[in-house]
Amino acid sequence: MVSVLFMLFSILFCVCLITANLLETKQIALGPLSQTGGLLVFPVSYIINDCVSEVWGFRKARLLIWTGFTMNFFVVAMGALCDWLPGASYWDNDAGFHAVFGLAPRIAAASFVAFLAGSFVNAYVMSRMKVRDRGRRFPLRAILSSVYGETVDSIIFFPLALSGVVPARELPLLMLTQVFLKTAYEVVILPLTIRVVKWVKRYEGVDAYDENISYNILKIFII
């Protein structure tokens, strides 16, 4: 069974992933740094992952991650199909539509692999550290699990998605900067994350410890 709060977290998680995939098609300038637009929203998905892993445990996080993956895949597939279909005779914005959805399949393929790897690493580290620390030091768990997850995500995503689009000499800096900025994003919002987690634990009456569970990522419906 899942609660209403878990359902709302799941909806927000899916929206963040879908939005991030679309925003990844634009390169933005943050002062002297060049980044993908997905930076604006993607870290929120890791914050939600941390909250779900901390409150409900790895098994619920596993369901959350696969749900996000499925919803993201559906949107990207429909976008690619619509891009492939011929436009109406009066439609004159094929170039603009293609600029967003034409690149989306490649970005999505890289994003899907990177997302699954990074998200499950994040949830696993969060889960094991909580058991080891007996529930203490949530801020440290939240930051370290995100660093691990986001590093894995960036190492996989950027070479697959942007090789040939972004100059090769720019990719390492882009990857390192993404990890740093996403982590900084989470550090800044950490006080709010801590308050949300404490409130959800009290409201739900749940504080899961993942002892003697299977970390097999394919056991989706064991929650």
Short mmCIF file of C-alpha atoms in Angstrom, two decimals:
data_model
loop_
_atom_site.label_atom_id
_atom_site.label_comp_id
_atom_site.label_asym_id
_atom_site.label_seq_id
_atom_site.Cartn_x
_atom_site.Cartn_y
_atom_site.Cartn_z
CA MET A 1 0.00 0.00 0.00
CA VAL A 2 1.09 3.58 -0.62
CA SER A 3 -0.01 6.74 1.17
CA VAL A 4 -1.36 9.95 -0.30
CA LEU A 5 1.89 11.74 0.58
CA PHE A 6 3.95 9.09 -1.20
CA MET A 7 1.69 9.46 -4.23
CA LEU A 8 2.22 13.24 -4.24
CA PHE A 9 5.98 12.82 -3.93
CA SER A 10 5.84 10.40 -6.87
CA ILE A 11 3.89 12.85 -9.04
CA LEU A 12 6.36 15.66 -8.31
CA PHE A 13 9.26 13.29 -8.98
CA CYS A 14 7.88 12.36 -12.41
CA VAL A 15 7.21 16.01 -13.31
CA CYS A 16 10.78 16.95 -12.37
CA LEU A 17 12.26 14.21 -14.54
CA ILE A 18 10.14 15.05 -17.57
CA THR A 19 10.84 18.77 -17.21
CA ALA A 20 14.58 18.16 -16.80
CA ASN A 21 14.70 16.06 -19.97
CA LEU A 22 13.10 18.84 -22.01
CA LEU A 23 15.29 21.54 -20.48
CA GLU A 24 18.44 19.52 -21.22
CA THR A 25 18.06 20.49 -24.88
CA LYS A 26 19.19 24.05 -24.10
CA GLN A 27 22.64 25.15 -23.00
CA ILE A 28 22.47 28.06 -20.57
CA ALA A 29 25.12 30.46 -19.28
CA LEU A 30 25.58 30.89 -15.54
CA GLY A 31 28.16 33.63 -15.47
CA PRO A 32 31.28 32.13 -17.09
CA LEU A 33 29.91 28.58 -16.86
CA SER A 34 27.93 26.74 -19.53
CA GLN A 35 25.35 24.28 -18.26
CA THR A 36 22.30 22.41 -19.49
CA GLY A 37 18.90 23.79 -18.57
CA GLY A 38 18.05 20.59 -16.70
CA LEU A 39 20.24 21.85 -13.86
CA LEU A 40 17.36 24.12 -12.82
CA VAL A 41 15.08 21.28 -11.81
CA PHE A 42 16.88 17.91 -11.85
CA PRO A 43 18.38 18.19 -8.32
CA VAL A 44 14.83 18.31 -6.96
CA SER A 45 14.40 14.68 -8.05
CA TYR A 46 17.38 13.70 -5.89
CA ILE A 47 15.94 15.58 -2.93
CA ILE A 48 12.66 13.67 -3.35
CA ASN A 49 14.62 10.42 -3.68
CA ASP A 50 16.39 11.21 -0.40
CA CYS A 51 13.09 11.97 1.35
CA VAL A 52 11.42 8.79 0.14
CA SER A 53 14.44 6.62 0.97
CA GLU A 54 14.70 8.16 4.44
CA VAL A 55 11.02 7.93 5.34
CA TRP A 56 9.70 4.84 3.52
CA GLY A 57 12.92 2.97 2.71
CA PHE A 58 14.62 1.52 -0.36
CA ARG A 59 11.66 -0.56 -1.53
CA LYS A 60 9.43 2.49 -1.93
CA ALA A 61 12.33 4.39 -3.54
CA ARG A 62 12.70 1.52 -6.01
CA LEU A 63 9.02 1.85 -6.99
CA LEU A 64 9.43 5.63 -7.25
CA ILE A 65 12.46 5.35 -9.54
CA TRP A 66 10.84 2.86 -11.92
CA THR A 67 7.64 4.92 -12.01
CA GLY A 68 9.63 8.01 -12.95
CA PHE A 69 11.50 6.04 -15.60
CA THR A 70 8.26 4.76 -17.16
CA MET A 71 6.52 8.14 -17.22
CA ASN A 72 9.60 9.82 -18.66
CA PHE A 73 9.89 7.19 -21.37
CA PHE A 74 6.24 7.64 -22.33
CA VAL A 75 6.56 11.42 -22.74
CA VAL A 76 9.77 11.18 -24.76
CA ALA A 77 8.33 8.44 -26.99
CA MET A 78 5.20 10.49 -27.69
CA GLY A 79 7.30 13.58 -28.40
CA ALA A 80 9.48 11.64 -30.84
CA LEU A 81 6.41 10.19 -32.57
CA CYS A 82 4.81 13.62 -32.93
CA ASP A 83 8.09 15.03 -34.27
CA TRP A 84 8.24 12.24 -36.86
CA LEU A 85 4.65 12.72 -38.10
CA PRO A 86 4.26 15.31 -40.89
CA GLY A 87 3.00 18.73 -39.83
CA ALA A 88 -0.30 20.22 -40.94
CA SER A 89 -0.25 22.42 -44.03
CA TYR A 90 -0.62 25.58 -41.94
CA TRP A 91 1.98 24.54 -39.34
CA ASP A 92 5.18 26.54 -39.72
CA ASN A 93 7.13 25.75 -36.57
CA ASP A 94 8.66 22.36 -37.40
CA ALA A 95 12.16 23.67 -36.73
CA GLY A 96 11.29 24.89 -33.26
CA PHE A 97 9.47 21.68 -32.35
CA HIS A 98 12.29 19.54 -33.70
CA ALA A 99 14.88 21.56 -31.79
CA VAL A 100 13.27 20.34 -28.57
CA PHE A 101 11.97 16.88 -29.43
CA GLY A 102 14.33 15.99 -32.25
CA LEU A 103 17.25 15.78 -29.85
CA ALA A 104 15.16 14.32 -27.07
CA PRO A 105 15.51 10.60 -28.04
CA ARG A 106 19.31 10.72 -27.81
CA ILE A 107 19.22 12.74 -24.62
CA ALA A 108 16.50 10.49 -23.24
CA ALA A 109 18.44 7.28 -24.00
CA ALA A 110 21.46 8.66 -22.14
CA SER A 111 19.23 10.10 -19.44
CA PHE A 112 17.40 6.81 -18.88
CA VAL A 113 20.60 4.85 -18.31
CA ALA A 114 22.21 7.59 -16.22
CA PHE A 115 19.04 8.21 -14.25
CA LEU A 116 18.55 4.56 -13.29
CA ALA A 117 22.19 4.14 -12.29
CA GLY A 118 22.46 7.43 -10.39
CA SER A 119 19.09 7.15 -8.66
CA PHE A 120 19.63 3.60 -7.46
CA VAL A 121 23.13 4.45 -6.23
CA ASN A 122 21.66 7.42 -4.35
CA ALA A 123 18.91 5.31 -2.77
CA TYR A 124 21.28 2.46 -1.90
CA VAL A 125 23.85 4.71 -0.22
CA MET A 126 21.09 6.51 1.68
CA SER A 127 19.62 3.20 2.83
CA ARG A 128 22.86 1.56 3.94
CA MET A 129 24.14 4.67 5.73
CA LYS A 130 20.87 4.98 7.66
CA VAL A 131 21.14 1.40 8.91
CA ARG A 132 24.81 1.89 9.79
CA ASP A 133 24.19 5.19 11.60
CA ARG A 134 20.98 3.98 13.26
CA GLY A 135 19.05 6.92 11.85
CA ARG A 136 21.49 9.63 12.90
CA ARG A 137 23.23 12.23 10.70
CA PHE A 138 20.52 12.63 8.06
CA PRO A 139 22.18 15.77 6.59
CA LEU A 140 25.41 13.86 5.95
CA ARG A 141 23.51 10.96 4.39
CA ALA A 142 21.53 13.28 2.16
CA ILE A 143 24.62 15.05 0.84
CA LEU A 144 26.90 12.02 0.42
CA SER A 145 24.25 9.87 -1.24
CA SER A 146 23.54 12.69 -3.69
CA VAL A 147 27.24 13.19 -4.45
CA TYR A 148 27.59 9.49 -5.28
CA GLY A 149 24.39 9.39 -7.32
CA GLU A 150 25.00 12.61 -9.22
CA THR A 151 28.59 11.64 -10.00
CA VAL A 152 27.46 8.34 -11.51
CA ASP A 153 24.67 10.15 -13.40
CA SER A 154 27.04 12.74 -14.87
CA ILE A 155 29.75 10.23 -15.83
CA ILE A 156 27.18 8.27 -17.83
CA PHE A 157 24.94 11.04 -19.15
CA PHE A 158 27.24 13.68 -20.59
CA PRO A 159 29.45 11.53 -22.85
CA LEU A 160 26.42 9.64 -24.20
CA ALA A 161 24.09 12.63 -24.63
CA LEU A 162 26.37 15.47 -25.62
CA SER A 163 29.38 13.93 -27.33
CA GLY A 164 29.68 15.69 -30.70
CA VAL A 165 27.33 18.45 -29.54
CA VAL A 166 29.54 19.93 -26.84
CA PRO A 167 33.30 20.18 -27.58
CA ALA A 168 35.18 17.24 -26.04
CA ARG A 169 37.44 19.55 -24.03
CA GLU A 170 34.36 21.09 -22.40
CA LEU A 171 32.78 17.81 -21.22
CA PRO A 172 34.96 17.10 -18.13
CA LEU A 173 34.45 20.61 -16.82
CA LEU A 174 30.74 20.41 -17.58
CA MET A 175 30.47 17.13 -15.67
CA LEU A 176 32.41 18.37 -12.64
CA THR A 177 30.50 21.63 -12.59
CA GLN A 178 27.16 19.81 -12.75
CA VAL A 179 28.05 17.63 -9.76
CA PHE A 180 29.27 20.65 -7.80
CA LEU A 181 26.28 22.85 -8.63
CA LYS A 182 23.71 20.12 -8.01
CA THR A 183 25.32 19.33 -4.66
CA ALA A 184 25.45 23.03 -3.77
CA TYR A 185 21.76 23.26 -4.74
CA GLU A 186 20.95 20.47 -2.29
CA VAL A 187 23.11 21.96 0.47
CA VAL A 188 21.28 25.29 0.15
CA ILE A 189 17.88 23.64 0.33
CA LEU A 190 18.92 21.09 3.00
CA PRO A 191 17.28 22.96 5.93
CA LEU A 192 13.94 22.73 4.11
CA THR A 193 14.56 19.07 3.23
CA ILE A 194 15.22 18.28 6.90
CA ARG A 195 11.99 19.99 7.97
CA VAL A 196 9.98 18.16 5.31
CA VAL A 197 11.43 14.77 6.27
CA LYS A 198 10.72 15.34 9.98
CA TRP A 199 7.16 16.45 9.24
CA VAL A 200 6.46 13.51 6.91
CA LYS A 201 7.80 11.03 9.49
CA ARG A 202 5.49 12.48 12.14
CA TYR A 203 2.49 12.66 9.81
CA GLU A 204 2.94 9.16 8.39
CA GLY A 205 4.17 7.55 11.60
CA VAL A 206 6.86 5.84 9.54
CA ASP A 207 10.64 5.73 9.80
CA ALA A 208 11.84 2.73 7.78
CA TYR A 209 15.12 0.87 8.35
CA ASP A 210 16.15 -1.38 5.47
CA GLU A 211 17.31 -4.42 7.40
CA ASN A 212 17.24 -7.82 5.69
CA ILE A 213 15.76 -6.52 2.44
CA SER A 214 16.65 -7.29 -1.17
CA TYR A 215 18.37 -4.53 -3.13
CA ASN A 216 17.50 -6.22 -6.41
CA ILE A 217 16.29 -3.29 -8.51
CA LEU A 218 13.94 -5.53 -10.51
CA LYS A 219 11.73 -6.48 -7.54
CA ILE A 220 9.52 -3.50 -8.26
CA PHE A 221 6.28 -4.58 -6.64
CA ILE A 222 7.77 -5.71 -3.34
CA ILE A 223 7.01 -2.59 -1.35
#
